[in-house]
PDB file of C-alpha atoms in Angstrom:
ATOM      1  CA  MET V1242      51.293  25.039  -0.996  1.00  0.00           C
ATOM      2  CA  GLU V1243      48.175  23.311  -2.330  1.00  0.00           C
ATOM      3  CA  LYS V1244      45.081  23.523  -0.156  1.00  0.00           C
ATOM      4  CA  LEU V1245      44.176  19.947   0.750  1.00  0.00           C
ATOM      5  CA  ASN V1246      41.076  20.434   2.842  1.00  0.00           C
ATOM      6  CA  PHE V1247      38.023  22.152   1.422  1.00  0.00           C
ATOM      7  CA  ASN V1248      34.363  22.060   2.308  1.00  0.00           C
ATOM      8  CA  LYS V1249      32.515  19.475   0.287  1.00  0.00           C
ATOM      9  CA  LYS V1250      29.014  20.364  -0.871  1.00  0.00           C
ATOM     10  CA  ARG V1251      26.253  18.779   1.185  1.00  0.00           C
ATOM     11  CA  VAL V1252      24.050  16.641  -1.078  1.00  0.00           C
ATOM     12  CA  ALA V1253      20.630  15.132  -0.406  1.00  0.00           C
ATOM     13  CA  VAL V1254      19.257  12.344  -2.585  1.00  0.00           C
ATOM     14  CA  PHE V1255      15.571  11.592  -3.219  1.00  0.00           C
ATOM     15  CA  ILE V1256      14.829   7.975  -4.166  1.00  0.00           C
ATOM     16  CA  SER V1257      11.808   5.726  -4.736  1.00  0.00           C
ATOM     17  CA  GLY V1258      13.353   2.265  -5.060  1.00  0.00           C
ATOM     18  CA  LYS V1259      16.574   0.297  -5.403  1.00  0.00           C
ATOM     19  CA  GLY V1260      18.743   3.396  -5.249  1.00  0.00           C
ATOM     20  CA  THR V1261      21.384   2.178  -7.711  1.00  0.00           C
ATOM     21  CA  ASN V1262      22.160   5.736  -8.856  1.00  0.00           C
ATOM     22  CA  PHE V1263      22.244   6.843  -5.212  1.00  0.00           C
ATOM     23  CA  LYS V1264      24.811   4.075  -4.542  1.00  0.00           C
ATOM     24  CA  SER V1265      26.969   5.241  -7.443  1.00  0.00           C
ATOM     25  CA  LEU V1266      26.784   8.846  -6.173  1.00  0.00           C
ATOM     26  CA  TYR V1267      27.754   7.626  -2.699  1.00  0.00           C
ATOM     27  CA  LYS V1268      30.686   5.496  -3.923  1.00  0.00           C
ATOM     28  CA  PHE V1269      32.036   8.424  -5.949  1.00  0.00           C
ATOM     29  CA  SER V1270      31.656  10.703  -2.890  1.00  0.00           C
ATOM     30  CA  LYS V1271      34.239   8.535  -1.116  1.00  0.00           C
ATOM     31  CA  LEU V1272      36.886   9.252  -3.778  1.00  0.00           C
ATOM     32  CA  LYS V1273      39.562  11.864  -3.109  1.00  0.00           C
ATOM     33  CA  LYS V1274      38.500  13.892  -6.183  1.00  0.00           C
ATOM     34  CA  SER V1275      34.876  14.166  -5.000  1.00  0.00           C
ATOM     35  CA  LYS V1276      33.636  17.694  -4.244  1.00  0.00           C
ATOM     36  CA  TYR V1277      30.525  16.506  -2.427  1.00  0.00           C
ATOM     37  CA  LYS V1278      29.290  14.269   0.367  1.00  0.00           C
ATOM     38  CA  ILE V1279      25.925  12.551   0.679  1.00  0.00           C
ATOM     39  CA  THR V1280      24.389  14.008   3.832  1.00  0.00           C
ATOM     40  CA  ILE V1281      20.848  12.608   3.730  1.00  0.00           C
ATOM     41  CA  VAL V1282      18.599  10.315   1.699  1.00  0.00           C
ATOM     42  CA  ILE V1283      14.824  10.631   1.516  1.00  0.00           C
ATOM     43  CA  SER V1284      12.547   7.949   0.074  1.00  0.00           C
ATOM     44  CA  ASN V1285       8.858   8.261  -0.720  1.00  0.00           C
ATOM     45  CA  LYS V1286       8.418   4.469  -0.524  1.00  0.00           C
ATOM     46  CA  LYS V1287       8.677   2.031   2.408  1.00  0.00           C
ATOM     47  CA  ASN V1288      11.436  -0.571   2.796  1.00  0.00           C
ATOM     48  CA  THR V1289      13.442   0.374  -0.272  1.00  0.00           C
ATOM     49  CA  LEU V1290      16.827  -1.160  -1.032  1.00  0.00           C
ATOM     50  CA  GLY V1291      18.167   2.398  -1.246  1.00  0.00           C
ATOM     51  CA  ILE V1292      17.185   3.141   2.365  1.00  0.00           C
ATOM     52  CA  ALA V1293      18.671  -0.199   3.474  1.00  0.00           C
ATOM     53  CA  PHE V1294      21.937   0.833   1.768  1.00  0.00           C
ATOM     54  CA  ALA V1295      21.803   4.232   3.516  1.00  0.00           C
ATOM     55  CA  LYS V1296      21.324   2.568   6.912  1.00  0.00           C
ATOM     56  CA  ASN V1297      24.179   0.108   6.266  1.00  0.00           C
ATOM     57  CA  ASN V1298      26.454   3.041   5.414  1.00  0.00           C
ATOM     58  CA  ARG V1299      25.291   5.221   8.318  1.00  0.00           C
ATOM     59  CA  ILE V1300      23.767   7.895   6.091  1.00  0.00           C
ATOM     60  CA  LYS V1301      20.965   9.878   7.726  1.00  0.00           C
ATOM     61  CA  ASN V1302      17.749   8.725   6.030  1.00  0.00           C
ATOM     62  CA  PHE V1303      14.046   9.432   6.041  1.00  0.00           C
ATOM     63  CA  THR V1304      11.029   7.643   4.616  1.00  0.00           C
ATOM     64  CA  LEU V1305       8.119   9.991   3.937  1.00  0.00           C
ATOM     65  CA  ILE V1306       5.050   8.228   2.630  1.00  0.00           C
ATOM     66  CA  ASP V1307       2.760  11.200   2.170  1.00  0.00           C
ATOM     67  CA  LYS V1308       0.745  12.915  -0.503  1.00  0.00           C
ATOM     68  CA  ILE V1309       3.116  15.050  -2.607  1.00  0.00           C
ATOM     69  CA  ASN V1310       2.293  18.401  -0.928  1.00  0.00           C
ATOM     70  CA  LEU V1311       2.951  17.017   2.569  1.00  0.00           C
ATOM     71  CA  PHE V1312       6.040  15.134   1.332  1.00  0.00           C
ATOM     72  CA  GLU V1313       7.392  18.406  -0.073  1.00  0.00           C
ATOM     73  CA  LYS V1314       6.617  20.381   3.095  1.00  0.00           C
ATOM     74  CA  LYS V1315       8.416  17.827   5.319  1.00  0.00           C
ATOM     75  CA  SER V1316      11.314  17.495   2.862  1.00  0.00           C
ATOM     76  CA  ILE V1317      11.949  21.252   2.743  1.00  0.00           C
ATOM     77  CA  LYS V1318      12.243  21.304   6.555  1.00  0.00           C
ATOM     78  CA  ILE V1319      14.722  18.416   6.484  1.00  0.00           C
ATOM     79  CA  LEU V1320      16.766  19.927   3.624  1.00  0.00           C
ATOM     80  CA  LYS V1321      17.023  23.239   5.507  1.00  0.00           C
ATOM     81  CA  LYS V1322      17.838  21.565   8.828  1.00  0.00           C
ATOM     82  CA  TYR V1323      20.780  19.693   7.259  1.00  0.00           C
ATOM     83  CA  LYS V1324      21.930  22.748   5.252  1.00  0.00           C
ATOM     84  CA  ILE V1325      21.757  20.907   1.926  1.00  0.00           C
ATOM     85  CA  ASP V1326      23.538  22.622  -0.992  1.00  0.00           C
ATOM     86  CA  ILE V1327      22.351  20.365  -3.841  1.00  0.00           C
ATOM     87  CA  LEU V1328      19.462  17.920  -4.229  1.00  0.00           C
ATOM     88  CA  CYS V1329      19.860  14.915  -6.531  1.00  0.00           C
ATOM     89  CA  LEU V1330      16.855  12.970  -7.788  1.00  0.00           C
ATOM     90  CA  ALA V1331      17.891   9.352  -8.342  1.00  0.00           C
ATOM     91  CA  GLY V1332      15.053   7.134  -9.482  1.00  0.00           C
ATOM     92  CA  PHE V1333      12.638   9.413  -7.652  1.00  0.00           C
ATOM     93  CA  MET V1334       9.277   8.688  -9.250  1.00  0.00           C
ATOM     94  CA  ARG V1335       7.413  11.861  -8.388  1.00  0.00           C
ATOM     95  CA  ILE V1336       7.300  15.256 -10.043  1.00  0.00           C
ATOM     96  CA  LEU V1337       8.278  18.084  -7.702  1.00  0.00           C
ATOM     97  CA  SER V1338       6.052  21.157  -7.725  1.00  0.00           C
ATOM     98  CA  VAL V1339       7.147  24.629  -8.810  1.00  0.00           C
ATOM     99  CA  ASN V1340       6.419  25.675  -5.227  1.00  0.00           C
ATOM    100  CA  PHE V1341       8.991  23.134  -3.939  1.00  0.00           C
ATOM    101  CA  ILE V1342      11.608  24.222  -6.510  1.00  0.00           C
ATOM    102  CA  ASN V1343      11.093  27.891  -5.547  1.00  0.00           C
ATOM    103  CA  LYS V1344      11.226  27.199  -1.803  1.00  0.00           C
ATOM    104  CA  PHE V1345      14.371  25.054  -1.990  1.00  0.00           C
ATOM    105  CA  LYS V1346      16.175  27.785  -3.989  1.00  0.00           C
ATOM    106  CA  LYS V1347      19.220  25.584  -4.638  1.00  0.00           C
ATOM    107  CA  PRO V1348      20.231  23.358  -7.555  1.00  0.00           C
ATOM    108  CA  ILE V1349      18.212  20.195  -8.133  1.00  0.00           C
ATOM    109  CA  LEU V1350      19.744  17.603 -10.465  1.00  0.00           C
ATOM    110  CA  ASN V1351      18.007  14.672 -12.112  1.00  0.00           C
ATOM    111  CA  ILE V1352      19.102  11.765 -14.267  1.00  0.00           C
ATOM    112  CA  HIS V1353      16.767  10.749 -17.063  1.00  0.00           C
ATOM    113  CA  PRO V1354      17.058   7.541 -19.142  1.00  0.00           C
ATOM    114  CA  SER V1355      16.957   9.115 -22.608  1.00  0.00           C
ATOM    115  CA  LEU V1356      18.811  11.595 -24.776  1.00  0.00           C
ATOM    116  CA  LEU V1357      16.817  14.658 -23.769  1.00  0.00           C
ATOM    117  CA  PRO V1358      14.989  16.480 -25.218  1.00  0.00           C
ATOM    118  CA  LYS V1359      13.870  13.171 -26.818  1.00  0.00           C
ATOM    119  CA  LEU V1360      11.563  10.870 -24.831  1.00  0.00           C
ATOM    120  CA  LYS V1361      10.669  12.986 -21.805  1.00  0.00           C
ATOM    121  CA  GLY V1362       8.594  11.258 -19.132  1.00  0.00           C
ATOM    122  CA  LEU V1363       8.116   7.541 -18.478  1.00  0.00           C
ATOM    123  CA  ASN V1364       8.651   4.278 -20.414  1.00  0.00           C
ATOM    124  CA  THR V1365      11.581   5.685 -22.383  1.00  0.00           C
ATOM    125  CA  HIS V1366      13.147   2.307 -23.285  1.00  0.00           C
ATOM    126  CA  GLU V1367       9.910   0.856 -24.659  1.00  0.00           C
ATOM    127  CA  ARG V1368       9.260   4.018 -26.642  1.00  0.00           C
ATOM    128  CA  ALA V1369      12.820   4.139 -28.073  1.00  0.00           C
ATOM    129  CA  ILE V1370      12.529   0.546 -29.319  1.00  0.00           C
ATOM    130  CA  LYS V1371       8.962   0.947 -30.604  1.00  0.00           C
ATOM    131  CA  ARG V1372      10.015   4.035 -32.591  1.00  0.00           C
ATOM    132  CA  LYS V1373      13.070   2.187 -33.940  1.00  0.00           C
ATOM    133  CA  HIS V1374      15.598   4.711 -32.626  1.00  0.00           C
ATOM    134  CA  LYS V1375      19.210   3.815 -33.411  1.00  0.00           C
ATOM    135  CA  PHE V1376      20.440   5.381 -30.140  1.00  0.00           C
ATOM    136  CA  SER V1377      19.160   6.139 -26.694  1.00  0.00           C
ATOM    137  CA  GLY V1378      21.087   7.020 -23.558  1.00  0.00           C
ATOM    138  CA  CYS V1379      20.889   9.086 -20.416  1.00  0.00           C
ATOM    139  CA  THR V1380      20.980  12.755 -19.487  1.00  0.00           C
ATOM    140  CA  VAL V1381      21.784  14.596 -16.267  1.00  0.00           C
ATOM    141  CA  HIS V1382      19.948  17.907 -16.139  1.00  0.00           C
ATOM    142  CA  LEU V1383      18.923  20.676 -13.796  1.00  0.00           C
ATOM    143  CA  VAL V1384      15.316  20.489 -12.645  1.00  0.00           C
ATOM    144  CA  ASN V1385      13.039  23.380 -13.528  1.00  0.00           C
ATOM    145  CA  ALA V1386       9.274  23.936 -13.697  1.00  0.00           C
ATOM    146  CA  ARG V1387       8.902  21.913 -16.920  1.00  0.00           C
ATOM    147  CA  LEU V1388       9.275  18.120 -16.944  1.00  0.00           C
ATOM    148  CA  ASP V1389      12.742  16.941 -18.076  1.00  0.00           C
ATOM    149  CA  SER V1390      13.471  20.349 -19.636  1.00  0.00           C
ATOM    150  CA  GLY V1391      16.236  21.903 -17.512  1.00  0.00           C
ATOM    151  CA  LYS V1392      19.769  22.702 -18.659  1.00  0.00           C
ATOM    152  CA  LYS V1393      21.715  19.563 -19.642  1.00  0.00           C
ATOM    153  CA  LEU V1394      24.833  18.890 -17.554  1.00  0.00           C
ATOM    154  CA  GLY V1395      25.893  15.640 -19.199  1.00  0.00           C
ATOM    155  CA  GLN V1396      24.720  13.057 -21.688  1.00  0.00           C
ATOM    156  CA  VAL V1397      25.841   9.588 -22.810  1.00  0.00           C
ATOM    157  CA  LYS V1398      24.700   7.935 -26.041  1.00  0.00           C
ATOM    158  CA  VAL V1399      23.989   4.179 -26.112  1.00  0.00           C
ATOM    159  CA  LYS V1400      23.541   2.198 -29.335  1.00  0.00           C
ATOM    160  CA  ILE V1401      20.311   0.217 -29.662  1.00  0.00           C
ATOM    161  CA  THR V1402      20.953  -3.120 -31.374  1.00  0.00           C
ATOM    162  CA  LYS V1403      18.357  -5.219 -33.192  1.00  0.00           C
ATOM    163  CA  ASN V1404      18.555  -7.744 -30.317  1.00  0.00           C
ATOM    164  CA  ASP V1405      17.684  -5.162 -27.647  1.00  0.00           C
ATOM    165  CA  ASN V1406      14.398  -5.169 -25.802  1.00  0.00           C
ATOM    166  CA  ALA V1407      13.265  -2.689 -23.130  1.00  0.00           C
ATOM    167  CA  LYS V1408      14.967  -4.699 -20.329  1.00  0.00           C
ATOM    168  CA  SER V1409      18.337  -5.122 -22.064  1.00  0.00           C
ATOM    169  CA  LEU V1410      18.360  -1.472 -23.109  1.00  0.00           C
ATOM    170  CA  GLU V1411      17.510  -0.408 -19.555  1.00  0.00           C
ATOM    171  CA  LYS V1412      20.496  -2.404 -18.219  1.00  0.00           C
ATOM    172  CA  LYS V1413      22.905  -0.922 -20.790  1.00  0.00           C
ATOM    173  CA  ILE V1414      21.749   2.612 -20.046  1.00  0.00           C
ATOM    174  CA  LEU V1415      21.758   2.118 -16.265  1.00  0.00           C
ATOM    175  CA  ARG V1416      25.457   1.148 -16.401  1.00  0.00           C
ATOM    176  CA  GLN V1417      26.148   4.469 -18.131  1.00  0.00           C
ATOM    177  CA  GLU V1418      23.972   6.393 -15.633  1.00  0.00           C
ATOM    178  CA  HIS V1419      26.150   5.089 -12.786  1.00  0.00           C
ATOM    179  CA  ILE V1420      29.194   6.719 -14.409  1.00  0.00           C
ATOM    180  CA  LEU V1421      27.544   9.865 -15.791  1.00  0.00           C
ATOM    181  CA  TYR V1422      25.618  11.022 -12.701  1.00  0.00           C
ATOM    182  CA  PRO V1423      28.477  11.255 -10.173  1.00  0.00           C
ATOM    183  CA  ASN V1424      30.813  12.803 -12.745  1.00  0.00           C
ATOM    184  CA  SER V1425      28.193  15.350 -13.852  1.00  0.00           C
ATOM    185  CA  LEU V1426      27.471  16.285 -10.229  1.00  0.00           C
ATOM    186  CA  ASN V1427      31.174  16.654  -9.450  1.00  0.00           C
ATOM    187  CA  ASN V1428      31.765  18.763 -12.581  1.00  0.00           C
ATOM    188  CA  PHE V1429      28.747  20.935 -11.731  1.00  0.00           C
ATOM    189  CA  ILE V1430      30.363  21.926  -8.428  1.00  0.00           C
ATOM    190  CA  ASN V1431      32.873  24.741  -9.021  1.00  0.00           C
TER     191      ASN V1431
END
């Protein structure tokens, strides 16, 4: 007989704003095929839409407005307290230190709005258009000590049309992120 009940991985999400990727991760977590559940959300900014969404959906949430070293110290305590298996960065606009990555000792996933290894860092849409790229997209990858350089777990290519500007390209790519991130996370979990 097929085993119906299994332990879902406990996921924490770090956000800095609207939390649209966090919402897509959460919605997927409610599906029968999901291998994870969102246990906690931590924001480094006050009054974010992502935290409002967490509160409305009764997800344990924290807002830590601290310098990065103190943010990391407090976050590690919270992640350990809630026995988090995987950390997902979803629009989290800070770079985690090597010290944090080493202390957490568990997988950290990130979604980046470009076809890595192209266009690491910020302002990817503007740079893709300025450089006249024919395609851009998004990449889910493991976080390591080097910015946007960890193992790729999933990637979606998006065509850049001559009518695209940074805003329209951002919207097209964000729609793909909302599909790619939850699927990549679920596939990552054995």
